[in-house]
Amino acid sequence: MDWLNALVQGVLLGGLYALFAAGLSLIFGVMRLVNIAHGDLIVLSAYIALSFGVALGLNPLVALLLVVPTMALIGYALQRLILNRTMGEDILPPLLVTFGLSVILQNALLMGYSADPQNLQAGAIETASVTLGPLAVGLMPVMVFATAVAVIAALQWMFYRTALGRAFRATSDRQDVAQLMGLNRAHVFGLAMALSLAVTALAGVFLGIRTAFDPAAGGARLIFGFEAVIIGGLGNLWGTLAGGVILGVAQTVGAKIDPGYQILAGHVVFLIILALRPRGLFPRIDG
Amino acid sequence: MSAILELQGVKKAFGAVVVADDQSWSLAPGEALGVLGPNGAGKTSMFNLVTGTLSTDAGRIRLDGQDITGWSAARRCRAGIARSFQVPQPFAHMTVFENAYVAATQGAGLSGRAAETHCLDVLDRTGLVAKSNVQAGGLTLLERKRLELSRALCAKPRVILLDEIAGGLTEHECQSLIQTIRDVHATGVSIVWIEHVVHALLAVVSRLMVIDFGRKIAEGEPNAIMQSREVKEIYLGIEADA
Amino acid sequence: QTPTIKVGHVSPRTGPLAGFAEADDYILQAIGERFGAGVENNGRAWQIEIISKDSQSNPNRAAEVASELILSDEVDIIVAASTPDTVNPVSDQAEINEVPCITTDCPWQPYFFGRGGNPAEGFLSTYHFFWGLEDVIGAFLAMWDGSGVAKSVGGLFPNDADGNAWGDPELGLPTPLAAAGYALTDPGRYQPMTDDFSNYINAFKEAGCEIVTGNMIPPDFGTFWNQAAQQGFNPKIVTIGKALLFPSVIEGLGERGIGLSSEVWWSPSHPFSSSLTGASAGDLAGGYMQTTGRPWTQPIGFKHALFEVVADVVARAEDLEDPEAIIAAIAATDMNTIVGPVNWANGPVPNVTKTPLVAGQWQREGDGVDLKIVANATAPEIPTTGELMLLS
Amino acid sequence: MPDALLTLQALNAHYGDFQALYGVDLRVDPGEVVAVIGANGAGKTTMLRSIAGLLKNAPGAIRWKGQAIGALRADQVAGRGIALVPEGRLLFPSLSVEENLVIGGQLGRKGPWSLQRVYDLFPILKERRHQQSTSLSGGQQQMVAIGRALMANPELVLMDEISLGLAPVIIRQIYEALPGIVGEGLTAVIVEQDIAKALSVSQRVYCLQEGRVSLEGQSQTVPREDITRAYFGV
Amino acid sequence: MTLSVTRRTRLSTTWLILLVPIVLLLIAAPWWAGRADLRLMGEIALYMSLAILWNLLAGYAGLVSVGQQAYVGFGGYLFFALTMLAGLHPYAALPLVVLAGFVISAPVAVLIFRLRGAYFAIGTWVVAEVFRLSFAQISSLGGGSGTSLAPDIVRSLADGRDAREAVAWWLALGAAALVLGTVVWLLRSRQGVALTAIRDNELAARSLGIDIWRTKFTVYVVVSGLTALIGALIFLQKLRISPDAAFSANDWTAFVIFIVVIGGIGTLEGPILGTLIFFALRETLADLGTLYLIALGIVAIVIMLFAPRGLWGFLRDRWGLELFPLSRRVSGLAKKEA
Ligand SMILES: Nc1ncnc2c1ncn2[C@@H]1O[C@H](COP(=O)(O)OP(=O)(O)OP(=O)(O)O)[C@@H](O)[C@H]1O
Ligand SMILES: Nc1ncnc2c1ncn2[C@@H]1O[C@H](COP(=O)(O)OP(=O)(O)OP(=O)(O)O)[C@@H](O)[C@H]1O
Ligand SMILES: [Mg+2]
Ligand SMILES: [Mg+2]
């Protein structure tokens, strides 16, 4: 029973981690860009939702309708104004730029919102629970998990089955040759980042409903997201979902053994998988 | 005389695509062997297997009688196998001289003055010396190919594998390349040369091998091979009886 | 030409602990005005110059700025407040550089034992005033004892300076709770900033806990509290240290913030007044609320008291040019401040003296929330201002 | 004389401090095949890359149907109907063979070329269509690169040393197909080292030498010694 | 033939000559600098060492690690453990810390070398987190709350406050010299040439006889051991260690990366220049608090956008400046062409 509970909670937690990871996975797939600021952008979305909530009195779940396009817009602008100038063969410049961005975001949020922890109030749904057999699980975590599955399915389809996805992949391979095909890489990358941050908006709002957040909350989320991506395997979005779930379960099961091991257990499982399957559990065959 | 390089029943397949199908052949010390074959026949793959950038599915590869099948690419190079890449792989942020220097110090194990003189000497022979201080990333395709050749030579190989280095040369340049390779050959280096520019190949090699679908389909004296029906049909694309 | 004595002040102006330093500007401004006239020592007026530096809530940075204050600003006295993460590194730097140091706002066990203190020896130049875990336990027990709920307690202690001290089997909560007849369910130390408390919730449910206690940072408490609701765990009393100190945190929890309880080190209704300005606790808090438009917080009183002690020491020291004389003056302190009496002669261990502690509960007041003092058995001189109400 | 399709006027090109082209003038009329020859490093590739918009130019130096296109980005140039078969193939490694071809046509210009026609031209590609493009042999990759450019149904195709690395049989096949391709209203600029081949398939020829046009003439009539002179600057 | 290969330039020779009095002056610092300046200089020396080491990893070996705080913290903790728990004298503990750094980084390398590029970066970060969480479980070192270095141990360094400060400075200066010397030696050796080659093209490097794995492994282990030493000295200066402080990604990696980026990645001079700029910024802006960090982030981004090879890279590309004789130039070419 205990163990079953730990397992179920872990799977649901994994849904949230998969959402952290999906946007990361997408832009890494398209641009080879390691976005160190991803965690902080998640937190930024939560703050934006908070501000909409304060200004317009919106429930954060309704505010999503505004937060998602806002974040997408921010993503597009960020990419076109800053990140595009650093995109090339070398992965280091964009990585360092996002590192700088992360520091800027954290401190700007600190200035704007102070260090006070915040919480998004979604009302009764936040504490509502559903009974699954012998277990009581939160309605929100179940919703988050379902969203994660839907988002991953949509991204996977988009990436491998649509012209946009093809454009993403081609531009990621060879930027100047993609230009020759009539693709404007600046725009393509902008779209990818917009899409990534749209997913991030979902992740941020769900995070804000689940836990309290402060401007420094991004770092840990970034690591979980990355771990999910790597566990799942490069370039495989379904793998990313699986990675999130494995990470979530590892954490709750680890915590069952000793609460001190919760996060450690996630990292250790990650390292073990790395040792045994360096390309992740479900790499794309062609790689 | 025992072979310097020998392949015995080497096999390699990528799924359904067989790139080496039970390949066996050998190279005598000081010999120059030419390799022909249609695009996609498995010529480059054969080089990859010999140099260790690809691992074999089956079969043995020997260098000077020693089994090197399980060796790393680096070890094979240090043991005396050097190659040029069909798609050039320069160290783009290093100068031409430094590119050569890497080969001389790592592949040939030279150091200090000896390495430097060797590099300058090779670059002089391959006509790249004037570009010594230029970053390799700024070279044209053909200069990159020449750099491939230079680096391979700097590694002081016993066997050198050349993958399409004469393509795109003017007639004049082609002649000087042929001369360079002849000079290399004259110093006792054994050569395997893949080339679609047939006349260049014929000017150097003493034996031709034809590959298709990863299989050796003909081998022998160059002129005879060029006259053979297989080569005319599958390679030159002219009617065999024309 | 009035001589000047320099006081270095380290506090977490920015970063996750910034809530503790929220009132710095207000206090420093008022103190600065008060010190403007100078402080008399041996018949001479001394100017007190306060140099304040930000630790960015980072213990590394705290050690760094402390050493800057000591080495380049050459301060004569250094003071610090707000959690072991600020207080300990600053004290350590002062100790090794033999600079007089006064700190507060951190339970004394993490201060003393966390710095490797030995009760037989104490420290050379560093002094601390605040309450201890025994006071927290006393205050909590006083609150719970009268409530009539089952004596089964769930414990939430993180693996940080405070959590380890609170959860320590010997020095922390476990032994005294057992002695008072409470069964403590303590699954272990969690890492701060965790996303999931299902294990704790499950363990508490199984043990039938009606009380939850511990020491947490606010984000972790928020996570725990939501998940408790989702997973159907409804304790009757929730008393958590540190996380529930600030009104902003409670307001952030919305309806579910009402009824949570916490330790109270200082409030506007504390019956003490400032030795510097004569203002009562109520005056100080009222002034703050008026000036800033924000609700009062507990660190206000202690930040003020810190400078009260400084002024007192400066006035009494035999020779302000001599650090040893200043240290001797600190050790000889016996005064009443806005947070209560400060006298290092009667501390539980050398270099530590204690201020009173009570327990309180967040209750609705008007359209805001207010921390009502609901149990004062540990310090009867502090009046209660409300009655404990059970959750759910 | 009909209106020119493409004209270059005093085109310069630079790589950092290094100037690769000096005042190149060139003209391409609709429906013709223009050959560009020249020694290594003469600037042929640079010229094609400039036309395709991959290198910065003076805005007026390149005109397409009379309009200046020098300032356009490569994707905008592609939109006007100019396709480049780049030197060194440069396929998209993470796209399959078929996707590489399809993306060539992603601008949706109408014309005779379709996936099916490319497969007819290079049947081996159909066999390999789901394979990853990097796993093709060098020659097969060249076929994809050509097919990809044709898929755009361009009005002008720029081919940079397409016979490099190809077996004679394939080169023959491609050059045999070229007149047919051009016959359907396509115009081509080909850069080729094999002078004889270049002259035999083109109507007019330009020779570049150290970044300058050293010769311009009718492919069939230009004397061989002029070419040799233009080539080596003697 | 008149061709020859040189590494020295007039600038580098001048610089090497200048270096002698500079070093002497630095050694004599306790006699001319105040205690605060000495402290600051010590900190600069230690940060400079971290930057040089990180630059060797990322800029030369292409091993972009964002987890070097693992070894800073490891070194610090081990130093505390060896002196406080095992009772060793600090001087005896320092070499052991280096050794332990070598030993612990070897298995880590085996594991994370399975990752490439960006994934490698994240892998190193996770390893650092594992270190942090593991040290947080060791209760004899204070668990998550950390511990202070016993004053006795500090006093055992030297008699009196001033002598201690001097010793701490010499240790930091010595460590920086050791680090710089090791890195210059490594880069001038065969390994050095191999490193840059690997960074540019692994396939070619392998085919030219370079054992990639071993080369990277050597660099990683050497860098990690020395980073651990720097970590020990940092926490000897700070006197207090806690998991969050010891394994802080911001303090030991983000700032170090900013330093290298600003100064110029992939150059030996860059980290040195970067450290000086970083401290100049910090000393003037640190009291701005939040704004200071925002400014730092903006500076790093602007440098990345407009001078991606950093300030030194910019100077080098412009004027070919090189202080340390590393790269090989062929001279006499012009004559030959003529
Ligand atoms: N990316 C680059 N950076 C610097 N210089 C370059 C670059 N690309 C080409 N060059 C230089 O520009 C000149 C012209 O090069 P280009 O590639 O146009 O010649 P090409 O005529 O196509 O030669 P090839 O027959 O070898 O392909 C050469 O001297 C070359 O060194
Ligand atoms: N990694 C791989 N996966 C699948 N197929 C591959 C892979 N590498 C090579 N091939 C296939 O193996 C065959 C042989 O390729 P190889 O490069 O050896 O040909 P080649 O004889 O050198 O041809 P070319 O003359 O065109 O360079 C080709 O059909 C190619 O598609
Ligand atoms: Mg090939
Ligand atoms: Mg070219």
PDB file of C-alpha atoms in Angstrom, chain E residues 27-161:
ATOM      1  CA  ILE E  27      55.743  37.327  -2.942  1.00  0.00           C
ATOM      2  CA  ALA E  28      56.685  40.384  -0.950  1.00  0.00           C
ATOM      3  CA  ALA E  29      53.063  41.488  -0.672  1.00  0.00           C
ATOM      4  CA  PRO E  30      52.737  40.915   3.089  1.00  0.00           C
ATOM      5  CA  TRP E  31      55.281  43.697   3.567  1.00  0.00           C
ATOM      6  CA  TRP E  32      53.593  46.283   1.418  1.00  0.00           C
ATOM      7  CA  ALA E  33      49.882  45.392   1.332  1.00  0.00           C
ATOM      8  CA  GLY E  34      47.328  45.838   4.058  1.00  0.00           C
ATOM      9  CA  ARG E  35      45.533  42.819   5.468  1.00  0.00           C
ATOM     10  CA  ALA E  36      42.379  43.560   3.525  1.00  0.00           C
ATOM     11  CA  ASP E  37      44.301  43.888   0.271  1.00  0.00           C
ATOM     12  CA  LEU E  38      46.096  40.665   1.032  1.00  0.00           C
ATOM     13  CA  ARG E  39      42.809  38.875   1.552  1.00  0.00           C
ATOM     14  CA  LEU E  40      41.415  40.268  -1.660  1.00  0.00           C
ATOM     15  CA  MET E  41      44.540  39.339  -3.565  1.00  0.00           C
ATOM     16  CA  GLY E  42      44.340  35.849  -2.140  1.00  0.00           C
ATOM     17  CA  GLU E  43      40.784  35.560  -3.316  1.00  0.00           C
ATOM     18  CA  ILE E  44      41.770  36.857  -6.735  1.00  0.00           C
ATOM     19  CA  ALA E  45      44.545  34.289  -6.967  1.00  0.00           C
ATOM     20  CA  LEU E  46      42.157  31.487  -6.083  1.00  0.00           C
ATOM     21  CA  TYR E  47      39.441  32.608  -8.498  1.00  0.00           C
ATOM     22  CA  MET E  48      42.067  33.029 -11.178  1.00  0.00           C
ATOM     23  CA  SER E  49      43.168  29.460 -10.600  1.00  0.00           C
ATOM     24  CA  LEU E  50      39.623  28.189 -10.879  1.00  0.00           C
ATOM     25  CA  ALA E  51      39.170  30.161 -14.084  1.00  0.00           C
ATOM     26  CA  ILE E  52      42.395  28.885 -15.627  1.00  0.00           C
ATOM     27  CA  LEU E  53      41.437  25.338 -14.760  1.00  0.00           C
ATOM     28  CA  TRP E  54      37.917  25.636 -16.088  1.00  0.00           C
ATOM     29  CA  ASN E  55      39.233  27.206 -19.243  1.00  0.00           C
ATOM     30  CA  LEU E  56      41.573  24.283 -19.750  1.00  0.00           C
ATOM     31  CA  LEU E  57      38.609  21.952 -19.506  1.00  0.00           C
ATOM     32  CA  ALA E  58      36.092  23.869 -21.569  1.00  0.00           C
ATOM     33  CA  GLY E  59      38.204  26.089 -23.762  1.00  0.00           C
ATOM     34  CA  TYR E  60      40.911  23.635 -24.687  1.00  0.00           C
ATOM     35  CA  ALA E  61      39.576  20.147 -24.071  1.00  0.00           C
ATOM     36  CA  GLY E  62      36.007  20.965 -25.109  1.00  0.00           C
ATOM     37  CA  LEU E  63      34.737  19.497 -21.836  1.00  0.00           C
ATOM     38  CA  VAL E  64      32.171  22.123 -20.945  1.00  0.00           C
ATOM     39  CA  SER E  65      31.550  21.375 -17.297  1.00  0.00           C
ATOM     40  CA  VAL E  66      29.054  23.303 -15.259  1.00  0.00           C
ATOM     41  CA  GLY E  67      29.784  21.097 -12.272  1.00  0.00           C
ATOM     42  CA  GLN E  68      33.297  22.004 -11.174  1.00  0.00           C
ATOM     43  CA  GLN E  69      31.824  23.091  -7.855  1.00  0.00           C
ATOM     44  CA  ALA E  70      31.840  19.355  -7.151  1.00  0.00           C
ATOM     45  CA  TYR E  71      35.596  19.460  -6.698  1.00  0.00           C
ATOM     46  CA  VAL E  72      35.740  22.844  -5.024  1.00  0.00           C
ATOM     47  CA  GLY E  73      33.345  21.532  -2.392  1.00  0.00           C
ATOM     48  CA  PHE E  74      34.989  18.153  -2.241  1.00  0.00           C
ATOM     49  CA  GLY E  75      38.367  19.743  -1.626  1.00  0.00           C
ATOM     50  CA  GLY E  76      36.953  22.019   1.030  1.00  0.00           C
ATOM     51  CA  TYR E  77      35.134  19.252   2.835  1.00  0.00           C
ATOM     52  CA  LEU E  78      38.031  16.873   2.646  1.00  0.00           C
ATOM     53  CA  PHE E  79      40.351  19.503   4.039  1.00  0.00           C
ATOM     54  CA  PHE E  80      37.995  20.053   6.967  1.00  0.00           C
ATOM     55  CA  ALA E  81      37.660  16.339   7.533  1.00  0.00           C
ATOM     56  CA  LEU E  82      41.393  15.679   7.384  1.00  0.00           C
ATOM     57  CA  THR E  83      42.256  18.468   9.786  1.00  0.00           C
ATOM     58  CA  MET E  84      39.328  18.258  12.182  1.00  0.00           C
ATOM     59  CA  LEU E  85      38.431  14.572  12.147  1.00  0.00           C
ATOM     60  CA  ALA E  86      41.764  12.953  11.263  1.00  0.00           C
ATOM     61  CA  GLY E  87      43.782  15.566  13.120  1.00  0.00           C
ATOM     62  CA  LEU E  88      46.260  16.224  10.315  1.00  0.00           C
ATOM     63  CA  HIS E  89      48.238  19.439  10.122  1.00  0.00           C
ATOM     64  CA  PRO E  90      46.850  21.688   7.356  1.00  0.00           C
ATOM     65  CA  TYR E  91      50.109  21.489   5.404  1.00  0.00           C
ATOM     66  CA  ALA E  92      49.915  17.718   5.413  1.00  0.00           C
ATOM     67  CA  ALA E  93      46.272  17.768   4.419  1.00  0.00           C
ATOM     68  CA  LEU E  94      46.718  19.893   1.272  1.00  0.00           C
ATOM     69  CA  PRO E  95      48.680  17.377  -0.839  1.00  0.00           C
ATOM     70  CA  LEU E  96      46.293  14.656   0.263  1.00  0.00           C
ATOM     71  CA  VAL E  97      43.389  16.756  -0.993  1.00  0.00           C
ATOM     72  CA  VAL E  98      44.966  16.929  -4.448  1.00  0.00           C
ATOM     73  CA  LEU E  99      45.522  13.207  -4.464  1.00  0.00           C
ATOM     74  CA  ALA E 100      41.992  12.507  -3.340  1.00  0.00           C
ATOM     75  CA  GLY E 101      40.769  14.835  -6.089  1.00  0.00           C
ATOM     76  CA  PHE E 102      42.590  12.721  -8.652  1.00  0.00           C
ATOM     77  CA  VAL E 103      41.199   9.529  -7.178  1.00  0.00           C
ATOM     78  CA  ILE E 104      37.580  10.620  -6.935  1.00  0.00           C
ATOM     79  CA  SER E 105      37.463  12.273 -10.343  1.00  0.00           C
ATOM     80  CA  ALA E 106      38.645   9.155 -12.156  1.00  0.00           C
ATOM     81  CA  PRO E 107      35.464   7.095 -11.739  1.00  0.00           C
ATOM     82  CA  VAL E 108      33.387  10.223 -12.302  1.00  0.00           C
ATOM     83  CA  ALA E 109      35.169  10.721 -15.607  1.00  0.00           C
ATOM     84  CA  VAL E 110      34.521   7.140 -16.629  1.00  0.00           C
ATOM     85  CA  LEU E 111      30.833   7.731 -16.051  1.00  0.00           C
ATOM     86  CA  ILE E 112      30.248  11.170 -17.520  1.00  0.00           C
ATOM     87  CA  PHE E 113      32.535  10.766 -20.496  1.00  0.00           C
ATOM     88  CA  ARG E 114      29.696   8.734 -21.901  1.00  0.00           C
ATOM     89  CA  LEU E 115      27.928  12.025 -22.484  1.00  0.00           C
ATOM     90  CA  ARG E 116      28.840  14.550 -25.125  1.00  0.00           C
ATOM     91  CA  GLY E 117      28.576  18.272 -25.523  1.00  0.00           C
ATOM     92  CA  ALA E 118      25.615  19.786 -23.827  1.00  0.00           C
ATOM     93  CA  TYR E 119      24.671  16.529 -22.171  1.00  0.00           C
ATOM     94  CA  PHE E 120      28.106  16.303 -20.674  1.00  0.00           C
ATOM     95  CA  ALA E 121      27.574  19.721 -19.155  1.00  0.00           C
ATOM     96  CA  ILE E 122      24.380  18.649 -17.466  1.00  0.00           C
ATOM     97  CA  GLY E 123      25.944  15.382 -16.360  1.00  0.00           C
ATOM     98  CA  THR E 124      28.646  17.264 -14.510  1.00  0.00           C
ATOM     99  CA  TRP E 125      26.039  19.361 -12.811  1.00  0.00           C
ATOM    100  CA  VAL E 126      24.172  16.299 -11.621  1.00  0.00           C
ATOM    101  CA  VAL E 127      27.401  14.842 -10.282  1.00  0.00           C
ATOM    102  CA  ALA E 128      27.988  18.033  -8.349  1.00  0.00           C
ATOM    103  CA  GLU E 129      24.473  17.783  -6.928  1.00  0.00           C
ATOM    104  CA  VAL E 130      25.155  14.205  -5.904  1.00  0.00           C
ATOM    105  CA  PHE E 131      28.297  15.368  -4.126  1.00  0.00           C
ATOM    106  CA  ARG E 132      26.334  18.114  -2.402  1.00  0.00           C
ATOM    107  CA  LEU E 133      23.523  15.851  -1.283  1.00  0.00           C
ATOM    108  CA  SER E 134      25.956  13.164  -0.164  1.00  0.00           C
ATOM    109  CA  PHE E 135      28.051  15.513   1.935  1.00  0.00           C
ATOM    110  CA  ALA E 136      24.817  16.833   3.382  1.00  0.00           C
ATOM    111  CA  GLN E 137      24.239  13.332   4.768  1.00  0.00           C
ATOM    112  CA  ILE E 138      27.526  13.213   6.695  1.00  0.00           C
ATOM    113  CA  SER E 139      26.563  14.225  10.195  1.00  0.00           C
ATOM    114  CA  SER E 140      30.114  14.380  11.575  1.00  0.00           C
ATOM    115  CA  LEU E 141      30.662  17.275   9.173  1.00  0.00           C
ATOM    116  CA  GLY E 142      27.479  18.985  10.242  1.00  0.00           C
ATOM    117  CA  GLY E 143      25.087  17.464   7.692  1.00  0.00           C
ATOM    118  CA  GLY E 144      23.105  20.003   5.777  1.00  0.00           C
ATOM    119  CA  SER E 145      24.052  22.765   8.183  1.00  0.00           C
ATOM    120  CA  GLY E 146      27.798  22.548   7.773  1.00  0.00           C
ATOM    121  CA  THR E 147      30.560  23.230  10.227  1.00  0.00           C
ATOM    122  CA  SER E 148      33.224  25.769  11.129  1.00  0.00           C
ATOM    123  CA  LEU E 149      36.948  25.146  11.076  1.00  0.00           C
ATOM    124  CA  ALA E 150      38.172  24.930  14.645  1.00  0.00           C
ATOM    125  CA  PRO E 151      40.179  28.066  15.514  1.00  0.00           C
ATOM    126  CA  ASP E 152      43.018  25.857  16.798  1.00  0.00           C
ATOM    127  CA  ILE E 153      43.582  24.538  13.319  1.00  0.00           C
ATOM    128  CA  VAL E 154      43.720  28.006  11.865  1.00  0.00           C
ATOM    129  CA  ARG E 155      46.126  29.042  14.580  1.00  0.00           C
ATOM    130  CA  SER E 156      48.352  26.101  13.800  1.00  0.00           C
ATOM    131  CA  LEU E 157      49.153  27.675  10.426  1.00  0.00           C
ATOM    132  CA  ALA E 158      51.367  30.351  11.961  1.00  0.00           C
ATOM    133  CA  ASP E 159      51.739  32.418  15.094  1.00  0.00           C
ATOM    134  CA  GLY E 160      49.773  35.602  15.139  1.00  0.00           C
ATOM    135  CA  ARG E 161      47.178  37.129  12.907  1.00  0.00           C
TER     136      ARG E 161
END
